[in-house]
Amino acid sequence: MSELQLLKEKHIQYIKSLDSKTNDLEYWLSEHLRLNGVYWGLTALCILKSKDTFTKDDVIGFVMSCWDPKHSGFGPFPRHDSHLLSTLSAIQILATYDSLDSLNTDGKLEKCVEFITGNQQADGSFQGDRFGEIDTRFSYTALNALSILGKLTPKIVDPAVEYILKCYNFDGGFGLCPGAESHAAQAFTCLGALKIVNRLDALTPSQIEETGWWLCERQLPEGGLNGRPSKLPDVCYSWWVLSSLSIIGKLDWINFDSLRKFILEAQDNVKGGIADRPDNEVDVYHTIFGLAGLSLMGFYELDPIDPTYCMPTSVTKTFKQYPY
Amino acid sequence: MTTICATLYEHLTSHPDLANFKLEFSPDQEGFEDIDFFCDVNDAKKSAELVVFRKTYFKVFKEAHALFERYILNVDKRDQLTWDDYLMTIGYLLTTSENKMIINIHEECVLRLLLQKKDPAQLMKMELLVIERLLTCTRNSVNKSSSLWIWYRKLFILCRNFKNLDKEKLMIQLISTIRTSACLHPSNYYCWTTSRWIFDNMYDTKHKEQLYEMTLEFSLSHPNDCSSWSALCYMICQSRLRLAYNTQDYERLYQRYTSSNIGITPKSNHTEVLHLTIDIPKFTDKITHYVDTLAIKDWPVFLCLSKVTSTYGGTSVPAYLQTWSEQISEFERNHGSIEFTNRNPIIPKDRSTDLTLSNSIIHYGWKKRVVESMM
């Protein structure tokens, strides 16, 4: 174990290099995830206490260039249509830079709120955009974004909570919609959403206990976490599972040392970055979630991460707590 | 003007009557430098393989991306969707199927084309073919794409409106698509979530039973597929639980389509939800026999059985729990107590080199967990 180290400097250089590869086709293949990628990269740098690696004004300029004037909200790249996922990433980035006032021009704040709330359905669920895909991921995304903006209301929150509760399953997990298979990512989005709106008490102690068991079952003998029974471990579940356990006060139900080993073994020792599992190709998505998992476990003096928002606690402590 | 995207579309809609069509992705191969797509048709086996090489994949994306750049720059002409725009979206669905803007443009193109075409049923047939072939391709990012599976549900809704479409064939193809995609991608979450949605919105009992039988057969051959076992459990328990979410979701999606955007007044769903009559004791006996005979060591099977028992169980303890309790006692008498970490049975280090014993520990471990939770 002593030979495994967190390669902080290499990860910083890896993240820094991501935006320089504009001649690579792979760079454009991920265009539809760009704003999400910036949020992942920035948050990873914050955890590594290297926030200034990105130039603040450049990043804010890019975020604002992703504003969708036709539908309001933010797309993942300039001139792309808006979606809840990229809108949340935009808001998270602006909040991290203490620059939410960038939304104060041309009524963008109100229009953004309207875009988010306009995607709520009659049953309290949220679609991602006009395509109509419903998923508890979008419930979390919407409530998170509105929370950062200080714009949650009972009209939005109460039906959203009702819908999320219907997604709780027999085995203690949560699905993407009522009756859907339990999945660790959905556990995070449902618990995170309830936590954001201060409604974890909508779950009974027995339900929370069962959820805790479902989550800690995700740890495999080799230490990594999977997202569902019989699946392979994946570094990103270091976040989805750990943060969920942290939200319900059961973070210590996981063996930290063996998980740490799994995450560290998934690093690329040459170019930096973290992969889904050892010996695979790295990407910024698994890099942030591997680092976030290590931060939650308290290793390597990383900047503390908020398990509910997946943002630095130094930022989230400024958010208005609902109910206002 | 599209070239490679158009060629891609031609290939994806070729041989529409072949039962087995496999879209595969391959590294660049020596000897195929000048070939973009390699299509091998076997008439005797009624099958075809379409191979997309790595260089072709990038070519498709490059062309689609260039067309997309042109599309988004022409802000004023965005409402004037063309056949080239449709082909652009096909290129994107192959390469980056989770591009949210593209799937919206794709839907808009299809709806517009339905209004324009003399034979909209033929367009629907080809569109279904393309999407089914994408959902059953060998690339995981495509065959598990949530956007594509949602679009497939919408096509299910739209297809009901075209008399010229062979509904029997559609249903067979639909069940086959789910199965093939599930085979290619273990525990395919969005595939099996869609199977539940389709199950709840099936037109008739016959096809509902066929979907259920396929799910049962698939699950029995894939004991570690958590998604298929979860879907199977859902289908069985629906006769009792009658969750209305999926039928309500059908209505929500159906309301998007009106005579103004598809040219005909769309049909709503059936007024009465169909429920299967499943012999629960027979099912339980089948699964417990399967577990015992094959010494199953995969939790998804046990979870399904637990849920079914819990949903349909009366006040008496099912016989299989008593049997398993006795089996566990005997095993532990001979090999020591089975221990758990986080409710997962643990193989002690001194037993780990004995594969047969290790497998038995897991097998009886899951049984012990079920028994202790239910008795």
XYZ file of C-alpha atoms in Angstrom:
699
model
C 0.000 0.000 0.000
C 2.876 2.397 0.793
C 3.876 2.483 -2.861
C 0.482 3.805 -3.970
C 0.254 7.577 -3.882
C -2.237 10.120 -5.096
C -0.561 11.750 -8.100
C -1.913 15.236 -7.448
C 0.387 17.152 -9.753
C -0.134 14.728 -12.615
C -3.915 15.017 -12.262
C -3.677 18.809 -12.309
C -1.614 18.684 -15.499
C -4.012 16.145 -17.036
C -7.030 18.354 -16.391
C -5.169 21.420 -17.637
C -4.335 19.639 -20.882
C -7.913 18.703 -21.703
C -8.843 21.909 -23.443
C -5.711 21.981 -25.586
C -6.614 19.048 -27.771
C -8.837 20.900 -30.197
C -7.187 19.169 -33.152
C -8.204 15.755 -31.868
C -11.443 14.337 -33.176
C -12.049 12.901 -29.711
C -12.288 16.468 -28.402
C -15.239 17.118 -30.719
C -16.815 13.751 -30.015
C -17.378 15.013 -26.477
C -18.628 18.460 -27.519
C -22.107 17.623 -26.224
C -20.602 17.134 -22.755
C -18.250 20.135 -22.764
C -19.910 22.262 -20.089
C -20.318 19.206 -17.870
C -16.631 18.463 -18.491
C -15.637 21.983 -17.428
C -17.585 21.552 -14.192
C -15.957 18.157 -13.583
C -12.493 19.568 -14.296
C -12.977 22.697 -12.202
C -14.354 20.779 -9.230
C -11.487 18.296 -9.447
C -9.017 21.203 -9.417
C -10.793 22.668 -6.386
C -10.428 19.358 -4.549
C -6.724 19.397 -5.457
C -6.503 22.990 -4.153
C -5.531 24.162 -7.601
C -8.584 26.131 -8.632
C -6.497 28.807 -10.336
C -5.239 26.355 -12.951
C -8.214 27.469 -15.035
C -8.484 31.163 -15.844
C -11.653 32.367 -14.186
C -12.666 34.932 -16.782
C -12.100 32.501 -19.638
C -14.277 29.887 -17.981
C -17.060 32.323 -17.156
C -16.896 33.635 -20.697
C -17.295 30.125 -22.024
C -20.187 29.388 -19.666
C -22.084 32.485 -20.738
C -21.464 31.672 -24.398
C -23.476 28.491 -23.802
C -26.618 30.451 -22.948
C -29.508 29.384 -25.197
C -31.384 32.555 -26.144
C -34.271 30.644 -27.738
C -35.138 28.228 -24.914
C -33.255 29.885 -22.024
C -31.011 27.803 -19.827
C -27.597 26.584 -20.882
C -26.520 24.121 -23.557
C -23.341 22.053 -23.309
C -21.548 24.114 -25.978
C -22.154 27.438 -27.730
C -25.234 27.413 -29.964
C -26.398 24.063 -28.597
C -29.935 23.858 -27.217
C -30.292 23.980 -23.473
C -30.777 20.985 -21.212
C -31.156 20.619 -17.451
C -27.827 18.770 -17.167
C -25.746 21.483 -18.791
C -27.787 24.209 -17.057
C -26.848 22.775 -13.667
C -23.185 22.550 -14.674
C -23.251 26.209 -15.727
C -24.789 27.279 -12.441
C -22.348 25.174 -10.445
C -19.380 26.688 -12.263
C -20.638 30.225 -11.739
C -21.286 29.528 -8.059
C -17.793 28.043 -7.644
C -16.373 31.297 -9.005
C -18.790 33.364 -6.894
C -20.105 34.778 -10.166
C -23.803 34.018 -10.156
C -24.303 37.722 -10.768
C -23.362 36.959 -14.384
C -26.998 35.905 -14.679
C -28.219 39.358 -13.776
C -28.089 40.664 -17.336
C -31.074 40.578 -19.709
C -33.256 38.753 -17.210
C -31.227 35.562 -17.552
C -31.796 34.555 -13.940
C -35.573 34.625 -14.245
C -35.474 32.960 -17.652
C -33.185 30.265 -16.315
C -35.545 29.552 -13.434
C -38.425 29.454 -15.883
C -36.570 26.954 -18.068
C -35.879 24.702 -15.094
C -39.351 24.865 -13.558
C -40.959 24.579 -16.993
C -39.550 21.069 -17.261
C -41.465 19.826 -14.233
C -44.302 17.449 -15.085
C -47.738 17.153 -13.513
C -46.626 14.190 -11.374
C -43.692 16.159 -9.919
C -41.017 14.512 -12.074
C -38.683 16.453 -14.359
C -37.825 15.973 -17.992
C -34.362 16.936 -19.159
C -35.649 19.094 -21.991
C -38.469 19.127 -24.521
C -37.504 15.637 -25.759
C -39.416 14.402 -22.737
C -37.037 11.930 -21.112
C -37.979 11.570 -17.443
C -35.376 10.446 -14.939
C -34.740 11.100 -11.262
C -31.369 12.447 -12.411
C -33.301 15.435 -13.724
C -35.221 15.819 -10.450
C -31.894 16.158 -8.650
C -30.477 18.416 -11.353
C -33.456 20.768 -11.222
C -33.644 20.978 -7.432
C -29.875 21.411 -7.151
C -29.875 24.265 -9.670
C -32.839 26.000 -8.055
C -31.241 25.573 -4.651
C -28.024 27.268 -5.753
C -30.096 30.101 -7.218
C -32.170 30.349 -4.053
C -35.368 29.793 -6.000
C -36.978 26.699 -4.496
C -40.682 26.972 -3.714
C -43.210 24.568 -2.145
C -45.025 24.445 -5.497
C -41.921 22.871 -7.029
C -40.588 20.955 -4.060
C -43.668 19.191 -2.712
C -44.652 17.298 -5.873
C -40.985 16.621 -6.625
C -40.585 14.943 -3.237
C -43.759 12.925 -3.757
C -42.440 11.632 -7.052
C -39.013 10.746 -5.665
C -40.559 8.750 -2.832
C -42.383 6.625 -5.422
C -39.003 5.660 -6.850
C -37.951 3.883 -3.644
C -37.760 0.122 -4.147
C -38.300 -3.077 -2.207
C -34.562 -3.732 -1.972
C -33.781 -0.320 -0.419
C -32.513 1.204 -3.654
C -33.973 3.849 -5.930
C -34.777 3.716 -9.652
C -35.017 6.304 -12.404
C -38.818 6.225 -12.227
C -41.423 4.354 -10.136
C -40.913 0.605 -10.495
C -37.506 0.900 -12.195
C -34.471 -1.162 -11.220
C -32.388 0.143 -8.323
C -29.181 1.854 -9.368
C -26.520 3.591 -7.270
C -26.595 6.729 -9.408
C -30.331 6.987 -8.792
C -29.782 6.433 -5.078
C -27.540 9.484 -5.100
C -29.900 11.633 -7.132
C -32.923 10.745 -5.009
C -31.184 11.104 -1.653
C -29.365 14.223 -2.819
C -32.620 15.787 -3.992
C -34.341 15.040 -0.688
C -31.379 16.415 1.237
C -31.290 19.622 -0.812
C -34.920 20.358 0.045
C -34.481 19.234 3.640
C -36.917 16.334 3.259
C -34.824 13.286 4.131
C -37.384 12.783 6.886
C -39.862 11.818 4.161
C -38.109 8.430 4.298
C -38.747 6.329 7.392
C -35.808 5.243 9.572
C -36.403 1.709 8.323
C -36.193 2.836 4.671
C -32.995 4.753 5.345
C -31.530 1.708 7.067
C -32.393 -0.503 4.074
C -30.913 2.068 1.708
C -27.740 2.082 3.760
C -27.488 -1.698 3.444
C -28.206 -1.578 -0.290
C -25.428 0.986 -0.714
C -22.774 -0.716 1.370
C -23.453 -4.001 -0.421
C -21.940 -2.268 -3.448
C -18.421 -2.785 -2.031
C -16.751 -5.817 -3.555
C -13.993 -7.897 -1.900
C -11.286 -6.083 -3.882
C -12.500 -2.782 -2.432
C -14.115 -1.106 -5.425
C -17.800 -0.191 -5.541
C -20.299 -1.262 -8.195
C -23.583 0.351 -9.110
C -25.821 -2.715 -9.045
C -25.588 -6.359 -7.932
C -23.255 -8.589 -9.948
C -21.716 -5.656 -11.835
C -18.034 -4.780 -12.023
C -16.646 -2.067 -9.726
C -16.238 1.400 -11.221
C -14.448 4.402 -9.734
C -17.433 6.712 -10.354
C -19.391 4.750 -7.767
C -16.799 5.962 -5.276
C -18.889 9.071 -5.540
C -22.452 7.929 -6.135
C -22.346 5.389 -3.307
C -20.111 7.232 -0.845
C -21.948 10.525 -1.122
C -25.265 8.729 -0.664
C -23.974 7.017 2.472
C -22.629 10.318 3.727
C -26.002 11.999 3.179
C -27.740 9.397 5.360
C -24.968 9.429 7.956
C -23.520 5.984 7.207
C -20.252 6.817 5.477
C -18.379 4.465 7.795
C -20.303 1.469 6.457
C -17.681 1.244 3.687
C -14.097 -0.002 4.083
C -12.084 3.112 3.264
C -8.650 1.560 2.864
C -9.642 -1.000 0.267
C -11.636 1.579 -1.693
C -8.712 3.992 -1.580
C -6.464 1.286 -2.999
C -8.940 0.624 -5.821
C -9.101 4.306 -6.761
C -5.340 4.811 -6.651
C -4.742 1.754 -8.812
C -6.991 3.309 -11.466
C -4.662 6.305 -11.877
C -2.562 6.769 -15.002
C 0.962 7.056 -13.620
C 2.287 8.666 -16.781
C -0.205 11.256 -17.953
C -2.401 11.607 -14.881
C -6.148 11.225 -14.617
C -8.211 8.368 -13.203
C -10.064 5.634 -15.113
C -13.146 3.599 -14.287
C -10.961 0.730 -13.139
C -7.253 -0.173 -13.188
C -5.534 -0.338 -16.598
C -8.332 1.403 -18.502
C -8.232 4.757 -20.288
C -8.624 7.791 -18.035
C -11.206 10.549 -18.443
C -12.186 13.678 -16.529
C -15.499 12.163 -15.343
C -13.791 9.345 -13.425
C -11.036 11.717 -12.319
C -13.443 14.014 -10.473
C -15.426 11.215 -8.901
C -12.337 9.310 -7.817
C -10.942 12.467 -6.205
C -14.314 13.324 -4.670
C -14.479 9.872 -3.139
C -10.981 10.270 -1.645
C -11.934 13.696 -0.304
C -15.088 12.347 1.330
C -13.027 9.653 2.998
C -10.675 12.325 4.336
C -7.492 11.221 2.584
C -4.554 13.275 1.287
C -5.642 16.654 2.742
C -7.872 17.289 -0.196
C -10.293 20.206 -0.151
C -13.538 19.073 1.485
C -16.359 18.188 -0.895
C -20.053 18.574 -0.150
C -21.692 15.163 -0.650
C -25.050 16.651 -1.596
C -23.922 19.108 -4.261
C -20.555 17.608 -5.330
C -19.026 21.040 -4.919
C -16.475 22.432 -2.450
C -18.011 22.936 0.989
C -16.470 26.413 0.996
C -18.915 27.232 -1.797
C -22.012 25.328 -0.676
C -21.986 26.839 2.818
C -23.100 30.107 1.191
C -26.280 28.560 -0.315
C -29.627 29.487 1.197
C -31.044 26.491 3.061
C -34.589 25.452 2.149
C -37.186 26.054 3.470
C -36.329 29.722 3.421
C -24.820 17.225 -49.422
C -24.106 14.123 -47.385
C -22.119 11.242 -48.735
C -20.964 8.922 -46.000
C -24.003 9.574 -43.791
C -26.192 8.771 -46.761
C -24.232 5.570 -47.363
C -24.593 4.694 -43.705
C -28.355 5.158 -43.944
C -28.519 2.992 -47.072
C -26.686 0.216 -45.281
C -28.806 0.525 -42.131
C -32.003 0.215 -44.173
C -30.725 -2.522 -46.482
C -32.097 -6.081 -46.374
C -35.139 -5.071 -44.301
C -36.526 -8.594 -44.298
C -33.466 -10.210 -42.763
C -34.194 -11.447 -39.274
C -30.611 -11.103 -38.069
C -28.677 -7.962 -38.833
C -25.606 -7.142 -36.795
C -23.983 -3.712 -36.816
C -20.405 -4.115 -35.645
C -17.456 -1.854 -35.027
C -13.949 -2.875 -35.888
C -10.430 -1.444 -35.745
C -9.047 -0.592 -39.161
C -8.117 -3.764 -41.010
C -5.333 -4.409 -43.470
C -6.736 -4.916 -46.933
C -9.817 -2.815 -46.234
C -8.176 0.597 -46.486
C -10.393 1.705 -49.344
C -13.603 0.293 -47.922
C -15.780 2.344 -45.603
C -18.363 -0.300 -44.750
C -18.078 -4.044 -45.083
C -21.395 -5.820 -45.457
C -21.582 -9.585 -45.473
C -24.947 -11.125 -46.288
C -25.686 -14.781 -45.690
C -28.948 -15.562 -47.507
C -29.074 -19.130 -46.237
C -28.933 -18.013 -42.617
C -31.017 -14.891 -43.355
C -28.405 -12.780 -41.646
C -26.115 -9.878 -42.388
C -23.186 -8.193 -40.725
C -22.382 -4.560 -41.326
C -18.904 -3.618 -40.176
C -17.999 0.006 -39.467
C -14.239 0.508 -39.338
C -12.595 2.964 -36.999
C -11.663 5.313 -39.800
C -15.240 5.153 -41.090
C -16.613 5.983 -37.651
C -14.520 9.143 -37.590
C -15.458 9.975 -41.179
C -19.158 9.695 -40.313
C -18.731 11.918 -37.285
C -16.657 14.463 -39.178
C -19.285 14.801 -41.904
C -22.176 14.893 -39.427
C -20.349 17.474 -37.343
C -19.683 19.693 -40.354
C -23.364 19.531 -41.268
C -24.295 20.300 -37.674
C -22.032 23.346 -37.669
C -23.814 24.573 -40.783
C -27.209 23.838 -39.219
C -26.591 25.760 -36.006
C -25.118 28.718 -37.841
C -28.212 29.062 -40.013
C -30.373 30.209 -37.151
C -33.056 31.611 -39.446
C -33.398 28.386 -41.410
C -33.583 25.997 -38.490
C -37.257 25.316 -39.110
C -36.599 24.247 -42.688
C -35.421 20.741 -41.986
C -34.144 18.786 -44.955
C -33.371 15.189 -45.753
C -29.671 16.070 -45.274
C -30.468 17.208 -41.739
C -32.091 13.849 -41.080
C -29.020 12.047 -42.418
C -26.829 14.266 -40.243
C -28.736 13.047 -37.182
C -28.285 9.429 -38.300
C -24.527 10.022 -38.379
C -24.683 11.435 -34.875
C -26.878 8.641 -33.515
C -24.184 6.189 -34.593
C -21.302 8.146 -33.054
C -22.616 10.238 -30.162
C -26.147 9.083 -29.443
C -26.396 11.086 -26.205
C -26.170 14.454 -27.946
C -29.462 15.895 -26.631
C -29.853 18.536 -29.283
C -29.393 16.001 -32.039
C -32.101 13.643 -30.763
C -34.516 16.581 -30.726
C -33.604 17.498 -34.300
C -33.970 13.849 -35.269
C -37.491 13.694 -33.859
C -38.408 16.941 -35.603
C -37.051 15.602 -38.885
C -39.057 12.393 -38.619
C -42.273 14.237 -37.815
C -41.738 16.625 -40.676
C -40.979 13.810 -43.079
C -44.151 12.003 -41.989
C -46.120 15.017 -43.178
C -44.212 15.290 -46.438
C -43.917 11.686 -47.592
C -46.508 10.037 -49.824
C -46.002 6.790 -47.952
C -45.412 7.715 -44.284
C -45.811 4.073 -43.230
C -42.743 3.203 -45.305
C -40.799 5.998 -43.601
C -41.830 4.636 -40.193
C -40.743 1.171 -41.250
C -37.294 2.402 -42.271
C -36.948 4.574 -39.169
C -37.754 1.603 -36.957
C -35.200 -0.472 -38.829
C -32.474 2.126 -38.305
C -33.173 2.554 -34.602
C -33.470 -1.179 -33.971
C -30.194 -1.794 -35.724
C -28.513 0.907 -33.640
C -29.975 -0.502 -30.415
C -28.637 -3.939 -31.316
C -25.188 -2.833 -32.445
C -22.041 -3.921 -30.666
C -21.087 -0.473 -29.358
C -22.120 -0.153 -25.700
C -22.523 3.614 -25.740
C -25.141 3.228 -28.488
C -26.985 0.090 -27.396
C -27.481 1.460 -23.884
C -28.308 5.036 -24.917
C -31.217 6.375 -22.864
C -32.119 8.840 -25.641
C -32.383 6.076 -28.228
C -34.498 3.875 -25.966
C -36.880 6.762 -25.239
C -37.122 7.471 -28.966
C -37.895 3.766 -29.501
C -40.846 4.096 -27.087
C -42.097 7.073 -29.075
C -41.857 5.044 -32.274
C -43.951 2.361 -30.561
C -46.609 5.014 -29.963
C -46.384 6.424 -33.501
C -46.500 3.016 -35.201
C -49.950 2.313 -33.850
C -51.301 4.887 -36.255
C -50.214 3.318 -39.511
C -52.502 0.616 -40.891
C -49.956 -0.477 -43.490
C -47.473 -1.589 -40.857
C -47.575 -5.273 -40.025
C -48.268 -5.129 -36.273
C -47.466 -8.783 -35.717
C -44.067 -8.347 -37.318
C -43.518 -5.149 -35.336
C -44.094 -6.939 -32.048
C -41.814 -9.821 -32.978
C -39.140 -7.350 -33.994
C -39.591 -5.334 -30.808
C -39.170 -8.353 -28.530
C -36.180 -9.469 -30.601
C -34.581 -6.005 -30.317
C -34.829 -6.053 -26.540
C -33.389 -9.546 -26.376
C -30.543 -8.917 -28.788
C -29.536 -5.669 -27.117
C -29.636 -7.374 -23.733
C -27.428 -10.199 -25.020
C -24.856 -7.757 -26.340
C -24.803 -5.574 -23.259
C -25.168 -7.341 -19.912
C -27.493 -5.667 -17.410
C -28.584 -3.125 -20.016
C -30.463 -0.716 -17.741
C -32.361 1.373 -20.288
C -33.149 -1.644 -22.458
C -34.878 -3.464 -19.635
C -36.514 -0.286 -18.325
C -38.037 0.037 -21.787
C -39.118 -3.615 -21.690
C -41.207 -2.843 -18.592
C -42.701 0.194 -20.315
C -43.562 -1.850 -23.399
C -44.946 -4.640 -21.214
C -47.345 -2.260 -19.483
C -48.442 -0.743 -22.797
C -48.753 -3.857 -24.945
C -51.795 -3.928 -27.222
C -52.836 -7.477 -26.447
C -52.289 -10.365 -24.058
C -50.601 -12.588 -26.626
C -47.649 -10.251 -27.162
C -47.481 -9.421 -23.497
C -47.051 -13.127 -22.800
C -44.398 -13.396 -25.486
C -42.437 -10.552 -23.940
C -42.763 -12.142 -20.519
C -41.676 -15.562 -21.837
C -38.668 -14.025 -23.550
C -37.706 -12.232 -20.350
C -38.042 -15.433 -18.349
C -36.028 -17.464 -20.831
C -33.317 -14.806 -21.052
C -33.075 -14.451 -17.291
C -32.752 -18.191 -16.749
C -29.816 -18.233 -19.150
C -28.217 -15.160 -17.545
C -28.431 -15.565 -13.771
C -26.141 -12.608 -13.113
C -28.074 -10.139 -15.269
C -29.527 -7.893 -12.576
C -31.599 -5.873 -15.070
C -33.397 -8.786 -16.714
C -34.196 -10.361 -13.357
C -35.482 -7.011 -12.119
C -37.671 -6.674 -15.226
C -38.924 -10.252 -14.842
C -39.816 -9.563 -11.224
C -41.633 -6.406 -12.279
C -43.682 -8.232 -14.907
C -44.739 -10.916 -12.445
C -45.579 -8.515 -9.654
C -47.527 -6.149 -11.914
C -50.522 -8.478 -11.857
C -50.770 -7.742 -8.148
C -49.201 -4.274 -7.760
C -50.675 -2.669 -10.902
C -48.277 0.282 -10.967
C -49.745 2.861 -13.322
C -46.642 4.907 -14.033
C -45.798 3.476 -17.463
C -49.313 3.723 -18.841
C -49.475 7.315 -17.631
C -46.127 7.948 -19.279
C -47.511 6.573 -22.557
C -50.330 9.121 -22.359
C -47.844 11.904 -21.593
C -45.719 11.076 -24.637
C -48.695 10.390 -26.883
C -50.051 13.874 -26.281
C -47.020 15.311 -28.099
C -48.371 13.969 -31.384
C -51.311 15.608 -33.021
C -52.739 15.643 -36.481
C -50.757 18.808 -37.168
C -47.383 17.190 -36.596
C -47.903 13.635 -37.829
C -50.651 14.165 -40.367
C -53.202 11.880 -38.787
C -55.104 11.871 -35.539
C -53.083 9.648 -33.227
C -54.667 6.777 -31.354
C -54.590 6.815 -27.613
C -53.610 3.731 -25.711
C -55.955 0.894 -24.855
C -58.580 1.947 -22.359
C -58.187 -1.146 -20.262
C -54.776 -2.178 -18.980
C -54.098 -5.850 -19.631
C -52.710 -8.025 -16.867
C -51.238 -11.473 -17.228
C -52.387 -14.374 -15.129
C -49.233 -15.987 -13.840
C -49.221 -19.156 -11.808
C -47.156 -17.896 -8.900
C -46.635 -21.219 -7.085
C -45.497 -22.744 -10.378
C -43.130 -19.836 -10.976
C -41.736 -20.083 -7.465
C -41.212 -23.830 -7.841
C -39.488 -23.284 -11.186
C -37.078 -20.729 -9.778
C -36.274 -22.630 -6.597
C -35.657 -25.769 -8.657
C -33.386 -23.702 -10.940
C -31.524 -22.304 -7.935
C -31.067 -25.723 -6.338
C -30.203 -27.637 -9.497
C -27.637 -25.173 -10.797
C -26.393 -24.064 -7.363
C -27.011 -20.483 -8.403
C -24.688 -17.950 -6.803
C -26.018 -14.734 -8.270
C -27.972 -12.392 -6.030
C -30.369 -11.033 -8.730
C -32.135 -14.420 -8.853
C -32.635 -14.506 -5.102
C -33.804 -10.893 -5.045
C -36.451 -11.642 -7.675
C -37.683 -14.634 -5.703
C -37.781 -12.615 -2.476
C -39.802 -9.841 -4.045
C -42.285 -12.213 -5.680
C -42.715 -14.101 -2.418
C -43.170 -10.865 -0.513
C -45.698 -9.526 -3.042
C -47.834 -12.646 -3.295
C -47.039 -14.420 -0.050
C -49.803 -15.085 2.406
C -49.393 -15.678 6.115
C -47.766 -19.113 5.844
C -44.048 -19.555 5.229
C -43.344 -20.800 1.717
C -42.121 -24.391 1.637
C -38.877 -23.526 -0.156
C -37.750 -21.347 2.748
C -38.077 -24.283 5.113
C -36.178 -26.529 2.709
C -33.412 -23.998 2.313
C -33.205 -23.486 6.051
C -32.500 -27.197 6.442
C -29.929 -27.146 3.625
C -28.128 -24.206 5.220
C -28.044 -25.908 8.616
C -26.497 -29.015 7.095
C -23.941 -27.040 5.113
C -22.899 -25.037 8.143
C -22.641 -28.193 10.252
C -20.137 -29.542 7.721
C -18.262 -26.398 6.744
C -18.751 -23.841 9.484
C -20.933 -20.799 9.752
C -21.310 -18.624 6.674
C -20.211 -15.091 7.474
C -21.225 -11.856 5.792
C -19.758 -8.444 5.183
C -22.325 -5.830 4.225
C -24.817 -8.673 3.683
C -22.509 -10.234 1.063
C -21.401 -13.817 1.897
C -17.669 -14.024 2.465
C -15.319 -16.780 1.328
C -12.768 -17.319 4.124
C -9.149 -17.043 2.939
C -8.373 -20.636 3.834
C -11.199 -21.816 1.567
C -10.539 -19.523 -1.377
C -8.426 -22.031 -3.303
C -11.230 -24.601 -3.267
C -13.445 -23.392 -6.115
C -16.275 -25.863 -5.498
C -16.482 -24.992 -1.836
C -16.165 -21.268 -2.548
C -19.090 -21.421 -4.966
C -21.133 -23.362 -2.424
C -20.442 -20.775 0.252
C -21.817 -18.054 -1.993
C -24.800 -20.197 -3.040
C -25.800 -21.075 0.528
C -24.870 -17.599 1.666
C -27.530 -16.060 -0.533
C -30.003 -18.656 0.601
C -29.191 -17.819 4.206
C -29.726 -14.147 3.532
C -33.133 -14.774 1.952
C -34.222 -17.137 4.718
C -33.133 -14.786 7.491
C -34.904 -11.832 5.911
C -38.153 -13.666 5.293
C -38.599 -16.075 8.182
